[in-house]
Amino acid sequence: MKSKKYLLTFGLVLSSIVSTYFVTVSTAQQGATQTQIQTVNNDYQINATLFMQKAAEYRALCFQAFYWGKRTLEDDEKSSGKLPKTERRKPRAVVVDIDETVLDNSPAQAFGIKNKLPFNLKDWYAWGEMRKAKAIPGAVEFANYAKSKGVRVFYVSNRDEVQKQATIDNLKSAGFPDISAENVVLRQTESTKEPRRNAIAEKYRIVILMGDNLNDLSDVYERKSVAERFAEVEKAKDFWGNKFIVLPNAMYGEWESVIYRDDKTKATNDVKRANALELP
Ligand SMILES: [Mg+2]
């Protein structure tokens, strides 16, 4: 009996030592991760973020984009009789990106500017968990219109799968109709959206693709230079405002990263931005 008691005491002491060790180590690791996030000066993003939050012009551009979405669905309804039978029989769908297309994350961008933080997953996930992103102007009305016409809306985003429930909750509370695990399609492994678009196109006829990033529309824009992106946009000029609808986002995006990628020097990003400016 006595030996059992000693064994129990020994076990408790040992487990307390072990757990103290792991708590200390993991706290130290968390501290290390936190101190690894170096502060940065994001002031160059202030104007773009204010444009999104304060410019009535920004809101007008969004309403304009969704107006053309509605017009495209109306026109498609009238002209779909001319399509081949296999296409005509498929139910219709609209594919929209989420961030800066139907949900506004400018408060998260503003937080990064104020606190001098670079984009990092810890803060990004924390913002997503708040479920506080507001709808982009005109987006909810457009989604409801699509639904009223029997058009399925797919939300194809590069948010991570761990953010799925928070994203679904946020979309629902912002007023989007018909939100489910099936039509909120997040990133699994790769960031390209082409396989996800193709999977939707097997069952649906995609009438419109909407996004703030050209990669939301087609893979022809991926991994291209500024000049190549310009050329591709020119090639698709009959699609803008109908099959392809773009939302304004000057805060961040492929348009920005391509500037850094094109400049092969070892200069910092702020130098690369300045060097990319076209002068008289
Ligand atoms: Mg986006």
Coordinates of C-alpha atoms and ligand atoms in Angstrom, one line a residue:
M1 CA 0.0 0.0 0.0
K2 CA 2.8 2.3 1.0
S3 CA 4.8 1.6 -2.1
K4 CA 1.6 2.3 -4.2
K5 CA 1.4 5.7 -2.5
Y6 CA 5.1 6.5 -3.2
L7 CA 4.6 5.4 -6.8
L8 CA 1.6 7.7 -7.2
T9 CA 3.5 10.7 -5.6
F10 CA 6.5 10.0 -7.8
G11 CA 4.2 9.9 -10.9
L12 CA 2.5 13.2 -10.0
V13 CA 5.9 14.9 -9.4
L14 CA 7.3 13.5 -12.6
S15 CA 4.3 14.6 -14.7
S16 CA 4.4 18.1 -13.2
I17 CA 8.1 18.4 -14.0
V18 CA 7.4 17.2 -17.6
S19 CA 4.4 19.5 -18.2
T20 CA 6.3 22.5 -16.7
Y21 CA 9.1 21.7 -19.1
F22 CA 6.8 21.6 -22.1
V23 CA 4.8 24.7 -21.1
T24 CA 8.1 26.5 -20.7
V25 CA 9.5 25.3 -24.0
S26 CA 6.3 26.0 -25.9
T27 CA 6.0 29.5 -24.3
A28 CA 9.6 30.2 -25.2
Q29 CA 8.9 29.0 -28.8
Q30 CA 5.8 31.2 -29.0
G31 CA 7.9 34.1 -27.7
A32 CA 10.5 33.4 -30.3
T33 CA 7.9 33.3 -33.1
Q34 CA 6.4 36.6 -31.9
T35 CA 9.8 38.3 -31.8
Q36 CA 10.6 36.8 -35.2
I37 CA 7.8 39.0 -36.7
Q38 CA 9.8 42.1 -37.4
T39 CA 8.0 45.4 -37.6
V40 CA 7.8 47.0 -41.0
N41 CA 6.8 50.3 -42.3
N42 CA 3.5 49.8 -44.3
D43 CA 2.8 53.5 -44.7
Y44 CA 2.8 53.1 -48.5
Q45 CA -0.5 51.2 -48.1
I46 CA -2.3 54.1 -46.4
N47 CA -3.7 55.8 -49.4
A48 CA -4.9 52.5 -51.0
T49 CA -6.6 51.5 -47.7
L50 CA -8.2 54.9 -47.3
F51 CA -9.5 54.7 -50.8
M52 CA -11.3 51.5 -50.0
Q53 CA -12.6 52.8 -46.7
K54 CA -13.4 56.5 -47.4
A55 CA -13.7 57.0 -51.2
A56 CA -17.3 57.2 -52.4
E57 CA -15.7 56.6 -55.8
Y58 CA -14.5 53.1 -54.6
R59 CA -18.1 52.2 -53.6
A60 CA -19.4 53.5 -57.0
L61 CA -16.9 51.2 -58.8
C62 CA -18.1 48.2 -56.8
F63 CA -21.8 48.9 -57.6
Q64 CA -20.7 49.4 -61.2
A65 CA -19.0 45.9 -61.2
F66 CA -22.0 44.2 -59.8
Y67 CA -24.4 46.0 -62.1
W68 CA -22.5 44.5 -65.0
G69 CA -22.8 41.2 -63.3
K70 CA -26.5 41.5 -63.2
R71 CA -26.7 42.7 -66.8
T72 CA -24.6 39.8 -68.0
L73 CA -26.9 37.3 -66.3
E74 CA -29.9 39.0 -67.9
D75 CA -28.2 38.9 -71.4
D76 CA -27.2 35.3 -70.9
E77 CA -30.8 34.3 -70.1
K78 CA -31.9 35.8 -73.4
S79 CA -29.1 34.3 -75.5
S80 CA -28.6 30.9 -73.9
G81 CA -30.9 29.3 -76.5
K82 CA -28.1 29.5 -79.0
L83 CA -25.7 27.4 -77.0
P84 CA -25.0 23.7 -77.7
K85 CA -27.5 21.4 -76.0
T86 CA -24.9 20.0 -73.5
E87 CA -24.1 23.5 -72.3
R88 CA -27.7 24.6 -72.3
R89 CA -28.7 21.8 -70.0
K90 CA -26.2 22.5 -67.3
P91 CA -27.4 24.7 -64.4
R92 CA -25.8 28.1 -64.4
A93 CA -23.1 29.3 -62.0
V94 CA -21.2 32.4 -61.1
V95 CA -17.7 32.1 -59.6
V96 CA -16.6 34.8 -57.2
D97 CA -13.5 35.3 -55.2
I98 CA -14.0 36.2 -51.5
D99 CA -11.4 38.7 -50.2
E100 CA -11.8 42.1 -51.7
T101 CA -14.4 40.8 -54.1
V102 CA -17.3 40.0 -51.8
L103 CA -15.8 40.6 -48.3
D104 CA -14.0 43.8 -47.2
N105 CA -10.8 43.1 -45.2
S106 CA -9.5 46.6 -45.1
P107 CA -9.7 46.8 -41.3
A108 CA -7.1 43.9 -41.2
Q109 CA -4.9 45.9 -43.6
A110 CA -5.4 49.0 -41.5
F111 CA -4.3 47.0 -38.3
G112 CA -1.1 45.9 -40.1
I113 CA -0.3 49.5 -41.1
K114 CA -1.0 51.0 -37.6
N115 CA 1.0 48.2 -35.8
K116 CA 3.8 48.1 -38.4
L117 CA 3.1 44.4 -39.0
P118 CA 3.8 42.5 -42.3
F119 CA 1.1 40.1 -43.5
N120 CA 1.2 37.1 -41.3
L121 CA -1.0 34.1 -40.8
K122 CA -1.5 34.6 -37.1
D123 CA -3.1 38.0 -37.5
W124 CA -4.9 37.0 -40.7
Y125 CA -6.5 33.9 -39.0
A126 CA -7.4 36.0 -35.9
W127 CA -9.2 38.6 -38.2
G128 CA -11.1 35.7 -39.9
E129 CA -12.1 34.3 -36.6
M130 CA -13.8 37.6 -35.7
R131 CA -16.2 37.1 -38.6
K132 CA -16.4 40.9 -38.9
A133 CA -15.7 41.5 -42.6
K134 CA -18.4 43.5 -44.2
A135 CA -19.8 42.8 -47.6
I136 CA -18.4 44.7 -50.6
P137 CA -21.0 47.2 -51.8
G138 CA -23.4 45.6 -54.2
A139 CA -22.2 42.1 -53.6
V140 CA -25.1 40.8 -51.5
E141 CA -27.7 42.2 -53.8
F142 CA -25.9 40.6 -56.8
A143 CA -25.8 37.2 -55.0
N144 CA -29.5 37.4 -54.2
Y145 CA -30.3 38.4 -57.8
A146 CA -28.3 35.4 -59.0
K147 CA -30.1 33.1 -56.6
S148 CA -33.5 34.5 -57.7
K149 CA -32.6 33.5 -61.3
G150 CA -31.6 29.9 -60.2
V151 CA -27.9 30.7 -60.7
R152 CA -25.6 29.0 -58.2
V153 CA -22.8 31.3 -56.6
F154 CA -19.5 29.6 -55.9
Y155 CA -17.1 31.4 -53.6
V156 CA -13.6 30.2 -54.7
S157 CA -10.9 31.6 -52.4
N158 CA -7.3 31.0 -51.4
R159 CA -8.3 31.2 -47.7
D160 CA -7.0 28.2 -45.9
E161 CA -9.3 25.2 -45.1
V162 CA -8.9 25.9 -41.3
Q163 CA -10.8 29.2 -41.9
K164 CA -13.7 27.5 -43.5
Q165 CA -16.3 27.7 -40.7
A166 CA -15.4 31.3 -39.8
T167 CA -15.7 32.2 -43.5
I168 CA -19.1 30.5 -43.9
D169 CA -20.3 32.2 -40.7
N170 CA -19.0 35.6 -42.0
L171 CA -20.5 35.2 -45.4
K172 CA -23.9 34.3 -43.9
S173 CA -23.9 37.1 -41.3
A174 CA -22.9 39.6 -44.1
G175 CA -26.2 38.6 -45.8
F176 CA -25.0 36.3 -48.6
P177 CA -27.7 33.7 -49.5
D178 CA -27.3 30.0 -50.0
I179 CA -23.9 29.5 -48.3
S180 CA -22.8 25.9 -47.7
A181 CA -19.7 23.8 -47.3
E182 CA -20.1 22.9 -51.0
N183 CA -20.1 26.3 -52.6
V184 CA -17.4 27.8 -50.4
V185 CA -14.3 26.4 -52.0
L186 CA -11.1 27.1 -50.2
R187 CA -7.5 26.3 -51.0
Q188 CA -6.4 22.7 -50.4
T189 CA -2.8 22.4 -51.6
E190 CA -2.2 24.7 -54.5
S191 CA -3.0 28.4 -54.9
T192 CA -4.0 28.2 -58.6
K193 CA -7.7 28.2 -58.8
E194 CA -7.9 26.5 -62.2
P195 CA -8.6 22.9 -61.0
R196 CA -11.3 24.2 -58.7
R197 CA -12.9 26.2 -61.6
N198 CA -12.7 23.1 -63.8
A199 CA -14.4 21.0 -61.2
I200 CA -17.3 23.4 -61.0
A201 CA -17.4 23.6 -64.9
E202 CA -18.0 19.9 -65.1
K203 CA -21.4 20.3 -63.5
Y204 CA -22.3 23.9 -64.1
R205 CA -22.1 26.4 -66.9
I206 CA -20.0 29.2 -65.5
V207 CA -21.5 32.5 -66.8
I208 CA -19.3 35.0 -64.9
L209 CA -16.0 35.0 -63.0
M210 CA -15.4 37.8 -60.6
G211 CA -12.3 38.8 -58.6
D212 CA -9.9 41.5 -57.5
N213 CA -7.0 39.6 -58.9
L214 CA -6.7 38.4 -62.5
N215 CA -5.7 35.0 -61.2
D216 CA -9.3 34.7 -60.0
L217 CA -10.4 34.6 -63.6
S218 CA -7.9 32.4 -65.5
D219 CA -4.5 30.8 -65.1
V220 CA -3.2 32.7 -68.2
Y221 CA -2.4 35.5 -65.8
E222 CA -0.3 33.4 -63.3
R223 CA 3.5 33.9 -63.0
K224 CA 3.6 36.6 -65.6
S225 CA 5.5 39.8 -65.9
V226 CA 3.8 43.3 -65.9
A227 CA 4.2 43.4 -69.7
E228 CA 2.8 39.9 -70.2
R229 CA -0.2 40.7 -67.9
F230 CA -0.9 43.8 -69.9
A231 CA -0.8 41.8 -73.1
E232 CA -3.2 39.1 -71.7
V233 CA -5.6 41.7 -70.6
E234 CA -5.6 43.2 -74.1
K235 CA -6.3 39.7 -75.6
A236 CA -9.3 39.2 -73.4
K237 CA -10.8 42.7 -74.0
D238 CA -14.2 41.4 -75.1
F239 CA -14.7 39.7 -71.8
W240 CA -14.3 42.6 -69.4
G241 CA -17.5 43.7 -67.9
N242 CA -19.3 40.5 -68.9
K243 CA -17.6 37.1 -68.6
F244 CA -14.8 38.6 -66.5
I245 CA -15.6 41.3 -63.9
V246 CA -12.9 42.9 -61.8
L247 CA -13.2 44.6 -58.4
P248 CA -10.7 47.4 -57.5
N249 CA -8.1 46.5 -55.0
A250 CA -5.1 48.8 -54.7
M251 CA -4.2 47.6 -51.2
Y252 CA -2.4 44.4 -52.3
G253 CA -2.4 41.7 -55.0
E254 CA -0.6 40.0 -57.8
W255 CA -0.3 43.4 -59.4
E256 CA 2.0 44.4 -56.6
S257 CA 4.1 41.2 -56.2
V258 CA 4.8 41.2 -59.9
I259 CA 6.6 44.5 -59.5
Y260 CA 9.0 42.9 -57.1
R261 CA 9.3 39.8 -59.2
D262 CA 10.1 41.7 -62.4
D263 CA 12.9 43.6 -60.7
K264 CA 15.7 41.0 -60.5
T265 CA 18.0 43.2 -58.4
K266 CA 18.6 42.6 -54.7
A267 CA 16.9 46.0 -53.8
T268 CA 14.3 46.2 -51.1
N269 CA 10.7 46.3 -52.1
D270 CA 10.4 50.0 -51.3
V271 CA 13.3 50.7 -53.7
K272 CA 11.8 48.4 -56.3
R273 CA 8.5 50.3 -56.0
A274 CA 10.2 53.6 -56.5
N275 CA 12.2 52.3 -59.4
A276 CA 9.1 51.0 -61.1
L277 CA 7.5 54.5 -61.3
E278 CA 7.2 55.8 -64.8
L279 CA 8.5 59.3 -65.1
P280 CA 7.9 62.0 -67.7
Ligands
MG1 MG -9.3 38.5 -53.5

